[in-house]
């Protein structure tokens, strides 16, 4: 089996590269900027996968044509690293590739994970015990919801990673000020019940298990 691997960043790349080598897995390492989309009459190609169902394109037009599986690690920071136009194009092209190649971290799952409000909703619908959470672009609704969620509150952005944009509001007044600040900066806040714990709580979903 041969992997096509898109690393999260340069720090992660040598770690995964060494692990692939240790396990005897052939791997080609790429960046989002290596993708392209070429559309010929009755013969579209994506530059990142197996031959299209509408015909086999020339091998030189598909840098990942030898891959059996794509392992991608796209993250919100890619917007800053490569530019939002590249990250958006990568998302579009890989979503097309998924019709022909198996992808670890498929695009829709990746987008759902990056949008915290969507991820929490889906986890709750699947029966996982997520914390009481509210999300709205209306600052008045955000303030009113604190009447139903006891303090303290976690107020955070709908996107982001690494703890950026996460604030602990000790009471309703601070939560209201933060909601107003989000509104004036054209951001939608997530207001969440705070669960004290001596460690970071994360939910990992693998297949049907969490």
C-alpha atoms as one frame of an Amber mdcrd trajectory, in Angstrom:
protein
   0.000   0.000   0.000   1.179   3.505  -0.837   0.092   6.571   1.125  -0.264
  10.138  -0.122   0.312  12.234   2.991  -0.490  15.921   3.567   1.161  16.847
   6.907  -0.311  19.274   9.388   2.914  21.303   9.512   6.678  20.971   9.233
   7.010  19.889  12.857   4.700  16.940  12.340   6.166  15.870   9.010   9.382
  14.118  10.204   7.494  12.322  12.999   4.971  10.752  10.632   7.604  10.170
   7.961   9.701   8.164  10.432   6.643   6.187  11.558   5.724   5.310   7.978
   9.291   4.148   7.353   9.338   2.120  10.571   6.191   0.285   9.490   7.458
  -0.271   5.961   4.762   1.874   4.352   5.589   3.610   1.088   4.590   7.268
   1.281   4.709  10.379  -0.883   4.526  13.675   1.022   2.678  16.638  -0.476
   1.441  20.113   0.373  -1.934  21.666  -0.542  -0.182  23.800  -3.157   0.727
  20.660  -5.144  -2.889  20.033  -6.153  -4.587  21.117  -9.340  -7.838  20.550
 -11.177  -7.699  19.917 -14.911 -10.977  19.548 -16.783 -10.852  18.025 -20.262
 -13.788  17.091 -22.424 -15.260  13.912 -20.887 -12.036  13.463 -18.935 -11.734
  15.528 -15.718  -8.676  15.003 -13.517  -7.958  16.279 -10.035  -4.209  15.992
  -9.799  -4.672  14.073  -6.577  -6.109  10.654  -7.019  -7.087   7.681  -9.133
  -8.250   7.973 -12.750 -11.633   9.630 -13.107 -14.654   7.444 -13.664 -15.098
   9.222 -16.997 -11.760   8.066 -18.376  -8.116   7.477 -17.487  -6.119  10.724
 -17.671  -2.428  10.765 -18.599  -0.280   9.578 -15.627   1.843  12.725 -15.687
  -1.275  14.764 -14.913  -1.841  13.038 -11.571   1.016  13.404  -9.053  -0.827
  11.118  -6.623  -1.866   8.510  -9.180   0.172   5.789  -7.428  -1.559   6.302
  -4.081  -3.895   3.716  -2.630  -4.964   5.982   0.202  -4.816   9.701   1.054
  -3.975  10.768   4.611  -4.653  14.472   5.072  -4.202  16.613   8.162  -5.825
  19.908   7.165  -6.288  22.299  10.090  -7.664  25.850  10.556  -4.101  27.238
  10.607  -3.737  26.344   6.927  -5.639  29.539   6.119  -2.719  31.521   7.558
   0.050  29.219   6.335  -1.058  28.879   2.711  -3.803  31.505   2.406  -7.559
  30.947   2.523  -7.697  30.589  -1.260  -5.309  27.600  -1.194  -7.013  25.972
   1.805 -10.411  26.381   0.162  -9.153  24.958  -3.144  -7.599  21.989  -1.328
 -10.957  21.280   0.311 -12.789  21.402  -3.012 -10.321  19.166  -4.852 -10.047
  16.576  -2.106 -13.832  16.333  -1.894 -13.743  15.321  -5.577 -10.922  12.835
  -4.957 -12.989  11.044  -2.300 -15.193   9.608  -5.039 -12.244   7.542  -6.293
  -9.848   7.123  -3.360 -10.255   6.313   0.344  -9.289   9.341   2.458  -8.302
   9.366   6.124  -9.945  12.471   7.618 -12.471  13.044   4.818 -13.336  16.641
   4.068 -16.824  16.752   5.565 -15.635  15.168   8.804 -12.727  17.626   8.911
 -15.023  20.620   8.380 -17.412  19.353  11.049 -14.549  18.990  13.533 -13.253
  22.494  12.770 -16.692  24.039  13.346 -17.074  23.473  17.058 -20.820  24.127
  17.188 -21.440  21.548  14.440 -19.161  18.977  16.099 -20.868  19.400  19.483
 -24.321  19.051  17.927 -23.373  15.870  16.071 -21.728  14.368  19.163 -24.803
  15.147  21.262 -27.121  13.684  18.634 -25.009  10.517  18.712 -25.641  10.222
  22.450 -22.328  11.493  23.816 -22.537  13.543  27.054 -21.421  16.982  25.844
 -21.602  20.037  28.110 -24.590  22.416  28.014 -23.831  24.733  25.107 -25.495
  27.684  23.385 -24.533  29.496  20.208 -26.171  32.472  18.480 -25.165  35.601
  16.516 -27.704  37.575  18.616 -25.960  39.133  21.659 -29.279  39.520  23.543
 -30.000  35.803  23.226 -26.468  35.031  24.366 -26.933  37.135  27.492 -30.364
  35.668  28.221 -29.124  32.083  27.929 -26.834  32.627  30.902 -30.013  32.605
  33.025 -30.318  28.891  32.213 -26.642  27.915  32.420 -24.991  28.342  35.838
 -21.644  30.176  35.998 -18.798  30.054  35.369 -18.922  29.923  31.573 -16.524
  29.073  28.803 -16.875  31.544  25.930 -15.085  30.637  22.714 -15.085  31.036
  18.970 -16.883  28.617  16.652 -13.558  27.873  14.973  -9.954  27.655  16.093
  -7.595  25.289  17.851  -4.870  25.166  20.459  -6.907  27.039  23.058  -6.953
  30.272  21.038 -10.107  32.323  21.471 -11.196  30.475  24.635 -12.071  32.587
  27.697 -13.361  31.626  31.135 -16.105  34.033  32.266 -16.605  33.853  36.057
 -20.106  35.367  36.032 -23.026  36.527  33.898 -21.773  40.115  33.592 -18.420
  39.078  32.102 -20.139  36.593  29.784 -22.429  39.394  28.575 -19.481  41.700
  27.914 -17.746  38.968  25.936 -20.913  38.291  23.911 -21.088  42.001  23.022
 -17.410  41.996  22.081 -17.939  39.026  19.762 -20.925  40.796  18.171 -18.987
  43.997  17.464 -16.173  41.944  15.894 -18.652  40.037  13.691 -17.992  36.746
  15.465 -20.484  34.164  16.741 -19.626  33.016  20.274 -20.156  29.638  21.892
 -21.268  29.863  25.526 -20.713  26.646  27.412 -21.059  25.376  30.951 -17.636
  25.056  32.578 -16.705  21.609  33.889 -13.773  21.805  36.325 -11.216  19.052
  35.808  -7.496  18.637  36.557  -6.838  17.685  32.930  -7.860  18.530  29.380
 -11.046  16.749  28.250 -11.133  15.597  24.641 -13.467  13.330  22.701 -11.972
  11.128  20.001 -14.352   9.396  17.625 -13.029   6.377  15.740 -15.633   4.729
  13.542 -18.666   4.169  15.758 -16.707   4.283  19.016 -15.830   7.313  21.150
